[in-house]
Short mmCIF file of C-alpha atoms in Angstrom, two decimals:
data_model
loop_
_atom_site.label_atom_id
_atom_site.label_comp_id
_atom_site.label_asym_id
_atom_site.label_seq_id
_atom_site.Cartn_x
_atom_site.Cartn_y
_atom_site.Cartn_z
CA UNK A 1 15.90 40.45 -37.67
CA UNK A 2 16.50 37.39 -35.47
CA UNK A 3 14.60 39.11 -32.66
CA UNK A 4 11.69 39.76 -35.02
CA UNK A 5 11.63 36.11 -36.08
CA UNK A 6 11.71 35.02 -32.45
CA UNK A 7 8.88 37.43 -31.65
CA UNK A 8 6.76 36.12 -34.53
CA UNK A 9 7.48 32.55 -33.48
CA UNK A 10 6.36 33.28 -29.93
CA UNK A 11 3.21 34.99 -31.19
CA UNK A 12 2.39 31.96 -33.36
CA UNK A 13 3.16 29.62 -30.46
CA UNK A 14 0.88 31.50 -28.08
CA UNK A 15 -1.81 31.73 -30.75
CA UNK A 16 -1.64 28.02 -31.50
CA UNK A 17 -1.73 27.17 -27.79
CA UNK A 18 -4.76 29.42 -27.36
CA UNK A 19 -6.43 27.78 -30.35
CA UNK A 20 -5.68 24.36 -28.91
CA UNK A 21 -7.12 25.23 -25.52
CA UNK A 22 -10.33 26.34 -27.27
CA UNK A 23 -10.72 23.10 -29.25
CA UNK A 24 -13.84 21.19 -28.30
CA UNK A 25 -15.65 18.11 -29.51
CA UNK A 26 -18.97 18.90 -31.27
CA UNK A 27 -21.55 18.50 -28.49
CA UNK A 28 -24.90 16.80 -28.93
CA UNK A 29 -27.76 19.31 -29.03
CA UNK A 30 -30.59 19.73 -26.48
CA UNK A 31 -34.07 18.52 -27.31
CA UNK A 32 -36.50 21.42 -27.77
CA UNK A 33 -39.76 19.47 -27.96
CA UNK A 34 -40.53 16.11 -26.39
CA UNK A 35 -41.73 14.34 -29.59
CA UNK A 36 -38.52 15.29 -31.44
CA UNK A 37 -36.79 11.92 -31.06
CA UNK A 38 -39.86 9.92 -32.05
CA UNK A 39 -38.82 10.29 -35.69
CA UNK A 40 -35.94 7.88 -35.06
CA UNK A 41 -37.73 5.05 -33.32
CA UNK A 42 -38.30 1.49 -34.46
CA UNK A 43 -42.08 1.91 -34.37
CA UNK A 44 -41.94 4.75 -36.93
CA UNK A 45 -40.04 2.91 -39.64
CA UNK A 46 -41.77 1.11 -42.44
CA UNK A 47 -41.25 -0.05 -46.01
CA UNK A 48 -43.94 -1.06 -48.52
CA UNK A 49 -41.81 -3.87 -49.92
CA UNK A 50 -40.79 -5.24 -46.52
CA UNK A 51 -43.18 -7.80 -45.10
CA UNK A 52 -43.21 -8.38 -41.35
CA UNK A 53 -44.22 -11.99 -41.95
CA UNK A 54 -40.55 -12.70 -42.60
CA UNK A 55 -38.75 -10.63 -39.99
CA UNK A 56 -34.97 -10.56 -40.41
CA UNK A 57 -32.54 -9.32 -37.77
CA UNK A 58 -28.80 -8.91 -38.29
CA UNK A 59 -26.22 -8.33 -35.57
CA UNK A 60 -22.65 -7.39 -36.48
CA UNK A 61 -19.98 -7.93 -33.83
CA UNK A 62 -16.84 -6.03 -33.04
CA UNK A 63 -13.42 -6.94 -34.40
CA UNK A 64 -12.09 -4.01 -36.44
CA UNK A 65 -11.86 -4.37 -40.21
CA UNK A 66 -12.11 -8.14 -39.77
CA UNK A 67 -15.65 -7.71 -38.43
CA UNK A 68 -16.59 -5.10 -41.03
CA UNK A 69 -15.48 -7.32 -43.93
CA UNK A 70 -17.18 -10.43 -42.55
CA UNK A 71 -20.45 -8.49 -42.16
CA UNK A 72 -20.08 -7.18 -45.72
CA UNK A 73 -19.77 -10.75 -46.99
CA UNK A 74 -23.01 -11.71 -45.22
CA UNK A 75 -24.86 -8.72 -46.72
CA UNK A 76 -23.58 -9.68 -50.16
CA UNK A 77 -24.81 -13.26 -49.76
CA UNK A 78 -28.23 -12.03 -48.61
CA UNK A 79 -28.37 -9.87 -51.75
CA UNK A 80 -27.77 -12.97 -53.87
CA UNK A 81 -30.42 -15.02 -52.05
CA UNK A 82 -33.77 -14.81 -53.88
CA UNK A 83 -36.85 -15.73 -51.86
CA UNK A 84 -39.64 -15.58 -54.44
CA UNK A 85 -40.37 -15.78 -58.15
CA UNK A 86 -40.25 -11.98 -58.44
CA UNK A 87 -36.52 -12.06 -57.67
CA UNK A 88 -37.03 -10.43 -54.28
CA UNK A 89 -33.89 -10.91 -52.20
CA UNK A 90 -33.55 -11.75 -48.54
CA UNK A 91 -31.53 -8.55 -48.08
CA UNK A 92 -34.67 -6.52 -48.85
CA UNK A 93 -36.39 -8.28 -45.92
CA UNK A 94 -33.90 -7.08 -43.28
CA UNK A 95 -35.78 -5.20 -40.54
CA UNK A 96 -33.17 -4.43 -37.86
CA UNK A 97 -29.37 -4.21 -37.82
CA UNK A 98 -27.65 -4.00 -34.43
CA UNK A 99 -23.93 -3.25 -34.53
CA UNK A 100 -20.83 -3.07 -32.38
CA UNK A 101 -17.40 -1.57 -33.06
CA UNK A 102 -16.01 -2.71 -36.44
CA UNK A 103 -19.40 -4.08 -37.44
CA UNK A 104 -20.88 -0.60 -36.96
CA UNK A 105 -19.08 0.70 -40.05
CA UNK A 106 -20.77 -1.86 -42.30
CA UNK A 107 -24.19 -1.68 -40.66
CA UNK A 108 -24.30 2.12 -40.64
CA UNK A 109 -23.08 2.43 -44.23
CA UNK A 110 -25.65 -0.03 -45.55
CA UNK A 111 -28.49 1.60 -43.61
CA UNK A 112 -27.53 5.05 -44.92
CA UNK A 113 -26.68 4.24 -48.52
CA UNK A 114 -28.33 0.90 -49.32
CA UNK A 115 -26.89 -1.07 -52.23
CA UNK A 116 -24.25 1.59 -52.87
CA UNK A 117 -22.30 -0.32 -50.25
CA UNK A 118 -21.48 -2.93 -52.90
CA UNK A 119 -19.80 -0.36 -55.18
CA UNK A 120 -18.29 2.09 -52.68
CA UNK A 121 -17.55 0.53 -49.32
CA UNK A 122 -14.49 -1.53 -50.12
CA UNK A 123 -12.49 1.48 -51.25
CA UNK A 124 -14.09 3.87 -48.77
CA UNK A 125 -13.29 1.73 -45.76
CA UNK A 126 -12.37 -1.96 -46.07
CA UNK A 127 -9.24 -1.51 -48.18
CA UNK A 128 -8.04 1.60 -46.33
CA UNK A 129 -5.39 1.79 -43.64
CA UNK A 130 -7.44 3.83 -41.18
CA UNK A 131 -4.86 3.39 -38.43
CA UNK A 132 -2.12 5.08 -40.47
CA UNK A 133 -4.46 7.86 -41.54
CA UNK A 134 -5.30 8.57 -37.91
CA UNK A 135 -1.61 8.51 -36.98
CA UNK A 136 -0.70 11.05 -39.66
CA UNK A 137 -3.62 13.24 -38.72
CA UNK A 138 -2.40 13.23 -35.12
CA UNK A 139 1.13 13.99 -36.35
CA UNK A 140 0.00 17.10 -38.21
CA UNK A 141 1.20 20.28 -36.39
CA UNK A 142 -2.28 21.74 -36.80
CA UNK A 143 -3.69 19.00 -34.58
CA UNK A 144 -0.93 19.05 -31.94
CA UNK A 145 -2.51 22.09 -30.39
CA UNK A 146 -6.05 20.81 -30.73
CA UNK A 147 -5.04 17.68 -28.83
CA UNK A 148 -3.72 19.75 -25.93
CA UNK A 149 -7.31 20.64 -25.10
CA UNK A 150 -8.95 18.45 -22.43
CA UNK A 151 -12.13 18.61 -24.51
CA UNK A 152 -10.70 17.26 -27.77
CA UNK A 153 -8.89 13.95 -28.22
CA UNK A 154 -7.85 11.18 -30.58
CA UNK A 155 -11.37 9.82 -30.90
CA UNK A 156 -12.57 13.22 -32.15
CA UNK A 157 -9.92 13.15 -34.88
CA UNK A 158 -11.04 9.63 -35.81
CA UNK A 159 -14.67 10.77 -35.95
CA UNK A 160 -13.66 13.59 -38.31
CA UNK A 161 -12.04 11.09 -40.69
CA UNK A 162 -15.15 8.88 -40.61
CA UNK A 163 -17.49 11.85 -41.06
CA UNK A 164 -15.65 13.43 -43.99
CA UNK A 165 -14.48 10.42 -45.99
CA UNK A 166 -16.84 7.54 -45.15
CA UNK A 167 -20.26 8.74 -44.02
CA UNK A 168 -20.51 11.97 -46.03
CA UNK A 169 -21.55 14.02 -42.97
CA UNK A 170 -24.84 12.16 -42.61
CA UNK A 171 -26.80 12.72 -39.39
CA UNK A 172 -29.50 10.73 -37.65
CA UNK A 173 -31.99 13.30 -38.92
CA UNK A 174 -31.13 12.26 -42.46
CA UNK A 175 -31.49 8.63 -41.44
CA UNK A 176 -34.90 9.37 -39.88
CA UNK A 177 -36.09 11.15 -43.03
CA UNK A 178 -35.67 7.94 -44.99
CA UNK A 179 -38.29 6.40 -42.67
CA UNK A 180 -37.62 2.92 -43.98
CA UNK A 181 -36.14 -0.30 -42.73
CA UNK A 182 -33.70 -1.56 -41.68
CA UNK A 183 -33.65 0.14 -38.30
CA UNK A 184 -30.06 0.73 -37.20
CA UNK A 185 -28.95 0.34 -33.59
CA UNK A 186 -25.31 1.35 -33.04
CA UNK A 187 -24.14 0.16 -29.61
CA UNK A 188 -21.55 1.71 -27.28
CA UNK A 189 -20.81 1.32 -23.55
CA UNK A 190 -21.47 3.92 -20.86
CA UNK A 191 -18.25 3.88 -18.84
CA UNK A 192 -19.91 5.04 -15.62
CA UNK A 193 -22.37 2.15 -15.46
CA UNK A 194 -20.69 -0.35 -17.75
CA UNK A 195 -24.12 -0.55 -19.38
CA UNK A 196 -25.03 -0.75 -23.04
CA UNK A 197 -25.81 2.61 -24.68
CA UNK A 198 -27.64 2.62 -28.01
CA UNK A 199 -27.81 5.46 -30.52
CA UNK A 200 -31.59 5.68 -30.94
CA UNK A 201 -34.19 8.35 -30.36
CA UNK A 202 -35.40 6.48 -27.30
CA UNK A 203 -31.94 6.50 -25.69
CA UNK A 204 -31.26 10.16 -26.55
CA UNK A 205 -34.54 11.16 -24.90
CA UNK A 206 -33.03 10.06 -21.58
CA UNK A 207 -30.28 12.63 -22.25
CA UNK A 208 -32.79 15.35 -23.12
CA UNK A 209 -30.90 15.49 -26.41
CA UNK A 210 -31.99 15.65 -30.05
CA UNK A 211 -30.56 12.70 -31.97
CA UNK A 212 -31.55 14.17 -35.33
CA UNK A 213 -28.60 16.57 -35.41
CA UNK A 214 -26.06 14.00 -34.25
CA UNK A 215 -23.53 12.71 -36.83
CA UNK A 216 -23.72 8.99 -37.54
CA UNK A 217 -19.91 8.99 -37.76
CA UNK A 218 -19.60 9.98 -34.10
CA UNK A 219 -21.91 7.15 -33.07
CA UNK A 220 -19.71 4.72 -35.01
CA UNK A 221 -16.61 6.27 -33.42
CA UNK A 222 -18.06 5.74 -29.94
CA UNK A 223 -18.99 2.16 -30.78
CA UNK A 224 -15.43 1.41 -31.92
CA UNK A 225 -13.45 3.38 -29.30
CA UNK A 226 -11.35 0.47 -28.05
CA UNK A 227 -9.85 0.99 -24.55
CA UNK A 228 -6.22 2.13 -24.29
CA UNK A 229 -6.03 2.88 -28.04
CA UNK A 230 -8.73 5.53 -28.28
CA UNK A 231 -10.37 7.88 -25.82
CA UNK A 232 -14.10 8.04 -25.03
CA UNK A 233 -16.74 9.99 -26.94
CA UNK A 234 -18.53 12.44 -24.62
CA UNK A 235 -22.18 13.50 -24.59
CA UNK A 236 -23.97 16.22 -22.63
CA UNK A 237 -26.88 15.18 -20.39
CA UNK A 238 -29.53 17.93 -20.69
CA UNK A 239 -32.71 18.52 -18.69
CA UNK A 240 -35.92 17.14 -20.20
CA UNK A 241 -37.91 19.89 -22.00
CA UNK A 242 -41.08 19.15 -20.05
CA UNK A 243 -41.60 17.06 -16.92
CA UNK A 244 -39.76 13.89 -15.99
CA UNK A 245 -37.39 11.93 -18.23
CA UNK A 246 -38.25 8.65 -16.59
CA UNK A 247 -41.13 6.83 -18.27
CA UNK A 248 -44.04 5.19 -16.41
CA UNK A 249 -42.64 1.83 -17.54
CA UNK A 250 -39.32 2.64 -15.85
CA UNK A 251 -41.10 3.66 -12.66
CA UNK A 252 -43.01 0.37 -12.58
CA UNK A 253 -39.86 -1.65 -13.30
CA UNK A 254 -38.02 0.22 -10.55
CA UNK A 255 -40.44 -1.32 -8.05
CA UNK A 256 -40.13 -4.80 -9.55
CA UNK A 257 -36.81 -6.01 -8.15
CA UNK A 258 -37.96 -9.44 -7.00
CA UNK A 259 -40.21 -10.24 -9.95
CA UNK A 260 -38.02 -9.13 -12.84
CA UNK A 261 -34.48 -8.12 -11.99
CA UNK A 262 -33.52 -7.56 -15.62
CA UNK A 263 -36.23 -4.92 -16.01
CA UNK A 264 -35.30 -3.46 -12.63
CA UNK A 265 -31.64 -2.93 -13.53
CA UNK A 266 -32.51 -1.57 -16.98
CA UNK A 267 -34.75 1.02 -15.29
CA UNK A 268 -32.02 1.76 -12.74
CA UNK A 269 -29.56 2.48 -15.55
CA UNK A 270 -32.07 4.82 -17.18
CA UNK A 271 -32.74 6.61 -13.87
CA UNK A 272 -29.14 7.87 -13.73
CA UNK A 273 -29.82 10.19 -16.67
CA UNK A 274 -32.66 11.86 -14.77
CA UNK A 275 -30.19 13.59 -12.44
CA UNK A 276 -28.39 16.04 -14.74
CA UNK A 277 -26.65 17.81 -11.86
CA UNK A 278 -25.08 14.62 -10.54
CA UNK A 279 -24.43 13.16 -14.02
CA UNK A 280 -24.06 16.10 -16.43
CA UNK A 281 -21.95 14.14 -18.95
CA UNK A 282 -21.86 10.66 -20.45
CA UNK A 283 -18.60 9.09 -21.64
CA UNK A 284 -18.86 6.25 -24.14
CA UNK A 285 -16.43 3.58 -25.30
CA UNK A 286 -16.40 0.43 -27.41
CA UNK A 287 -19.78 -1.32 -27.44
CA UNK A 288 -18.05 -4.67 -27.03
CA UNK A 289 -17.35 -3.91 -23.37
CA UNK A 290 -21.07 -4.39 -22.68
CA UNK A 291 -22.03 -6.78 -25.50
CA UNK A 292 -19.71 -7.66 -28.36
CA UNK A 293 -22.44 -9.25 -30.49
CA UNK A 294 -25.06 -6.48 -30.51
CA UNK A 295 -27.62 -9.13 -29.54
CA UNK A 296 -28.71 -7.54 -26.26
CA UNK A 297 -30.23 -4.66 -28.23
CA UNK A 298 -32.47 -7.18 -30.01
CA UNK A 299 -33.31 -8.87 -26.71
CA UNK A 300 -34.33 -5.51 -25.28
CA UNK A 301 -36.31 -4.65 -28.41
CA UNK A 302 -38.26 -7.86 -27.82
CA UNK A 303 -38.69 -7.34 -24.07
CA UNK A 304 -39.85 -3.72 -24.63
CA UNK A 305 -42.68 -5.24 -26.71
CA UNK A 306 -41.62 -3.69 -30.04
CA UNK A 307 -40.98 -7.09 -31.61
CA UNK A 308 -43.14 -9.09 -29.20
CA UNK A 309 -46.26 -7.08 -30.12
CA UNK A 310 -45.73 -7.86 -33.78
CA UNK A 311 -45.51 -11.55 -32.89
CA UNK A 312 -48.60 -11.39 -30.68
CA UNK A 313 -50.55 -9.63 -33.42
CA UNK A 314 -49.65 -12.37 -35.86
CA UNK A 315 -47.60 -10.08 -38.10
CA UNK A 316 -44.35 -11.99 -37.65
CA UNK A 317 -44.57 -15.63 -38.70
CA UNK A 318 -40.89 -16.30 -39.39
CA UNK A 319 -38.14 -14.69 -37.29
CA UNK A 320 -34.64 -15.06 -38.76
CA UNK A 321 -31.80 -13.82 -36.55
CA UNK A 322 -28.31 -13.82 -38.10
CA UNK A 323 -25.50 -13.22 -35.62
CA UNK A 324 -22.24 -12.35 -37.39
CA UNK A 325 -19.53 -13.00 -34.82
CA UNK A 326 -16.03 -12.04 -36.01
CA UNK A 327 -14.38 -13.20 -32.81
CA UNK A 328 -10.87 -14.51 -33.47
CA UNK A 329 -8.98 -16.90 -31.23
CA UNK A 330 -5.34 -16.10 -31.70
CA UNK A 331 -3.09 -18.78 -30.26
CA UNK A 332 -1.30 -17.45 -27.19
CA UNK A 333 2.02 -18.66 -25.79
CA UNK A 334 2.36 -16.73 -22.53
CA UNK A 335 1.20 -19.74 -20.49
CA UNK A 336 4.44 -21.48 -21.49
CA UNK A 337 6.47 -18.98 -19.44
CA UNK A 338 6.81 -18.86 -15.68
CA UNK A 339 6.98 -15.06 -15.77
CA UNK A 340 3.53 -13.43 -16.10
CA UNK A 341 2.61 -11.65 -19.35
CA UNK A 342 3.52 -7.99 -19.78
CA UNK A 343 1.34 -4.93 -19.31
CA UNK A 344 0.29 -4.71 -22.97
CA UNK A 345 -0.91 -8.32 -23.14
CA UNK A 346 -2.60 -8.09 -19.74
CA UNK A 347 -4.40 -4.87 -20.68
CA UNK A 348 -5.65 -6.34 -23.97
CA UNK A 349 -6.84 -9.54 -22.30
CA UNK A 350 -8.56 -7.60 -19.53
CA UNK A 351 -10.52 -5.63 -22.13
CA UNK A 352 -11.49 -8.63 -24.27
CA UNK A 353 -11.89 -11.70 -22.03
CA UNK A 354 -15.45 -10.85 -20.98
CA UNK A 355 -16.37 -9.97 -24.58
CA UNK A 356 -15.30 -13.38 -25.82
CA UNK A 357 -16.53 -15.53 -22.94
CA UNK A 358 -20.13 -14.36 -22.97
CA UNK A 359 -20.75 -14.22 -26.72
CA UNK A 360 -21.86 -17.85 -26.90
CA UNK A 361 -24.07 -17.46 -23.82
CA UNK A 362 -25.77 -14.37 -25.31
CA UNK A 363 -26.84 -16.35 -28.38
CA UNK A 364 -28.13 -19.23 -26.24
CA UNK A 365 -30.08 -16.96 -23.88
CA UNK A 366 -31.77 -15.19 -26.77
CA UNK A 367 -32.66 -18.44 -28.52
CA UNK A 368 -34.00 -19.93 -25.26
CA UNK A 369 -36.21 -16.87 -24.73
CA UNK A 370 -38.10 -17.47 -27.96
CA UNK A 371 -37.86 -21.25 -27.91
CA UNK A 372 -39.79 -21.28 -24.62
CA UNK A 373 -42.57 -19.47 -26.43
CA UNK A 374 -42.51 -22.02 -29.26
CA UNK A 375 -42.61 -24.89 -26.75
CA UNK A 376 -45.71 -23.31 -25.21
CA UNK A 377 -47.27 -23.23 -28.69
CA UNK A 378 -46.49 -26.91 -29.16
CA UNK A 379 -47.87 -27.85 -25.72
CA UNK A 380 -51.15 -26.08 -26.45
CA UNK A 381 -51.41 -27.82 -29.81
CA UNK A 382 -50.70 -31.20 -28.19
CA UNK A 383 -53.31 -30.68 -25.48
CA UNK A 384 -55.87 -29.65 -28.07
CA UNK A 385 -55.26 -32.83 -30.04
CA UNK A 386 -55.79 -34.96 -26.89
CA UNK A 387 -59.01 -33.12 -26.09
CA UNK A 388 -60.30 -33.57 -29.61
CA UNK A 389 -59.50 -37.27 -29.45
CA UNK A 390 -60.86 -38.13 -25.99
CA UNK A 391 -63.28 -35.44 -24.82
CA UNK A 392 -66.95 -35.82 -25.69
CA UNK A 393 -67.50 -32.09 -25.72
CA UNK A 394 -64.72 -30.61 -27.80
CA UNK A 395 -63.25 -27.68 -25.87
CA UNK A 396 -61.19 -25.11 -27.73
CA UNK A 397 -58.10 -24.04 -25.79
CA UNK A 398 -57.44 -20.32 -26.29
CA UNK A 399 -54.44 -20.12 -28.61
CA UNK A 400 -51.23 -18.38 -27.61
CA UNK A 401 -51.10 -14.90 -29.13
CA UNK A 402 -48.99 -15.00 -32.24
CA UNK A 403 -48.91 -18.78 -32.29
CA UNK A 404 -47.08 -20.78 -34.95
CA UNK A 405 -44.01 -18.54 -34.87
CA UNK A 406 -40.98 -20.15 -36.48
CA UNK A 407 -37.55 -19.14 -35.14
CA UNK A 408 -34.22 -19.49 -36.94
CA UNK A 409 -31.02 -18.42 -35.15
CA UNK A 410 -27.98 -18.43 -37.45
CA UNK A 411 -24.80 -17.87 -35.44
CA UNK A 412 -21.82 -17.37 -37.74
CA UNK A 413 -18.27 -17.74 -36.44
CA UNK A 414 -14.91 -18.93 -37.71
CA UNK A 415 -15.24 -22.01 -35.50
CA UNK A 416 -18.04 -23.15 -37.86
CA UNK A 417 -15.45 -23.81 -40.56
CA UNK A 418 -14.70 -27.51 -41.00
CA UNK A 419 -11.25 -26.99 -42.51
CA UNK A 420 -8.72 -26.52 -39.64
CA UNK A 421 -6.36 -24.53 -41.88
CA UNK A 422 -9.11 -22.06 -42.74
CA UNK A 423 -10.09 -21.80 -39.08
CA UNK A 424 -6.51 -21.07 -38.07
CA UNK A 425 -6.09 -18.51 -40.84
CA UNK A 426 -9.12 -16.43 -39.88
CA UNK A 427 -8.58 -16.83 -36.15
CA UNK A 428 -5.08 -15.42 -36.55
CA UNK A 429 -6.19 -12.19 -38.25
CA UNK A 430 -5.59 -9.17 -36.00
CA UNK A 431 -8.23 -6.91 -34.50
CA UNK A 432 -7.20 -3.71 -36.21
CA UNK A 433 -8.31 -1.19 -38.82
CA UNK A 434 -5.54 -2.23 -41.17
CA UNK A 435 -5.80 -5.43 -43.21
CA UNK A 436 -4.42 -6.28 -46.63
CA UNK A 437 -6.70 -6.39 -49.68
CA UNK A 438 -6.17 -10.14 -49.85
CA UNK A 439 -7.25 -10.60 -46.22
CA UNK A 440 -10.33 -8.43 -46.73
CA UNK A 441 -11.40 -10.33 -49.84
CA UNK A 442 -11.00 -13.66 -48.07
CA UNK A 443 -13.12 -12.42 -45.17
CA UNK A 444 -15.85 -11.30 -47.57
CA UNK A 445 -15.83 -14.70 -49.27
CA UNK A 446 -15.92 -16.64 -46.01
CA UNK A 447 -18.80 -14.49 -44.70
CA UNK A 448 -20.96 -15.68 -47.60
CA UNK A 449 -19.70 -19.24 -47.20
CA UNK A 450 -20.50 -19.37 -43.48
CA UNK A 451 -24.04 -18.14 -44.11
CA UNK A 452 -24.77 -20.43 -47.05
CA UNK A 453 -23.53 -23.54 -45.20
CA UNK A 454 -25.14 -22.92 -41.81
CA UNK A 455 -27.75 -25.62 -41.02
CA UNK A 456 -30.32 -23.14 -39.67
CA UNK A 457 -30.01 -20.93 -42.74
CA UNK A 458 -30.44 -23.95 -45.02
CA UNK A 459 -33.51 -24.92 -43.01
CA UNK A 460 -34.96 -21.41 -43.33
CA UNK A 461 -34.47 -21.42 -47.12
CA UNK A 462 -35.95 -24.93 -47.50
CA UNK A 463 -39.04 -24.15 -45.41
CA UNK A 464 -39.78 -20.74 -46.89
CA UNK A 465 -39.39 -21.07 -50.63
CA UNK A 466 -42.18 -19.33 -52.56
#
């Protein structure tokens, strides 16, 4: 009998090991026809009740549950903000949401399920201890063997939790079928290049892959795969169904090094995907490694002419950009010691220093980009007034396309809080997926407070009341 038990145990052990070695992450699917990804592109989305005249962009930063709750508070305040006599809310005017890491949970959930977020999301995500759930899932004997596979890791377990219990197995195809705004851009980082990778039809076309079958939960998992704690999400780079992956615009930009280096390097990053033999796989981690605000996606959407064309055509008259930055500045003490900080502290700082340092600069660069355009509008108007006043033959200066654009950049951060005790409280909250109900509720409240009290938001409301 003991021999039989030992034999059965060995059979089960071998079977489990075999099962584990066969475990594999669910791969992204190849694109069968070239127009396939067009269904999930910014240009294809529309909504009858969403006017482009007031164009609203939201960006949700990384920062675990802290970021997700702060973003939720901003959405809730936008829902309360009426902008006309018909009780239309500012939330219904949101056109684009760009997200990173913790902010991706809130942005993706709202884009998928709309106002259900205000009844479901707290219990489905904000109040949950996701970290403990992932730990116990990893501790399950069933998953020990799956995790022995080189093609299945902790991030895949996390994606399963998100897919089953938060996002209800929704795919980008389901998102595309809605064909309405807001347009969601979930951002991750390509480890090979250190470049931003966005989950859109346009980006997936460079992989020769069909985004419509890809689970939204896996995009969110990639966006929030923080280094050292979670492993990367992997994608397959397939050949293009017909012809060359690289667009004519990329080819032109690739020859434009001296005139526009930003366009040149963007095209260079895209060109890597064209060589499937040299780069057959893409490994993605936390979007904050490339841009912790999600603002570069909006910058690129403008530079690619998607937003700029709407401005030039006179469709956008008011551009409101709300940057929800959940960056926390925990007070450190390691500079009081002669001995250098340990490996854990050094690793964390290495992963986050660049995220934090360039957040402010990203907001300023974006604002300067559009403010230069507005200054040009003002210069033309001033010159026209002088001509009208002093020239005998009144000459009409050709107006700047899309003139009279009004820009409002609302950058929300804990540093905006006047009360030092409140600032210290929120800056001390950890970057994790485990916060108390009390902490979450306070973050939701302060998100609405930060928005309502921001000078640019007050200015927008005052100048655009109907």
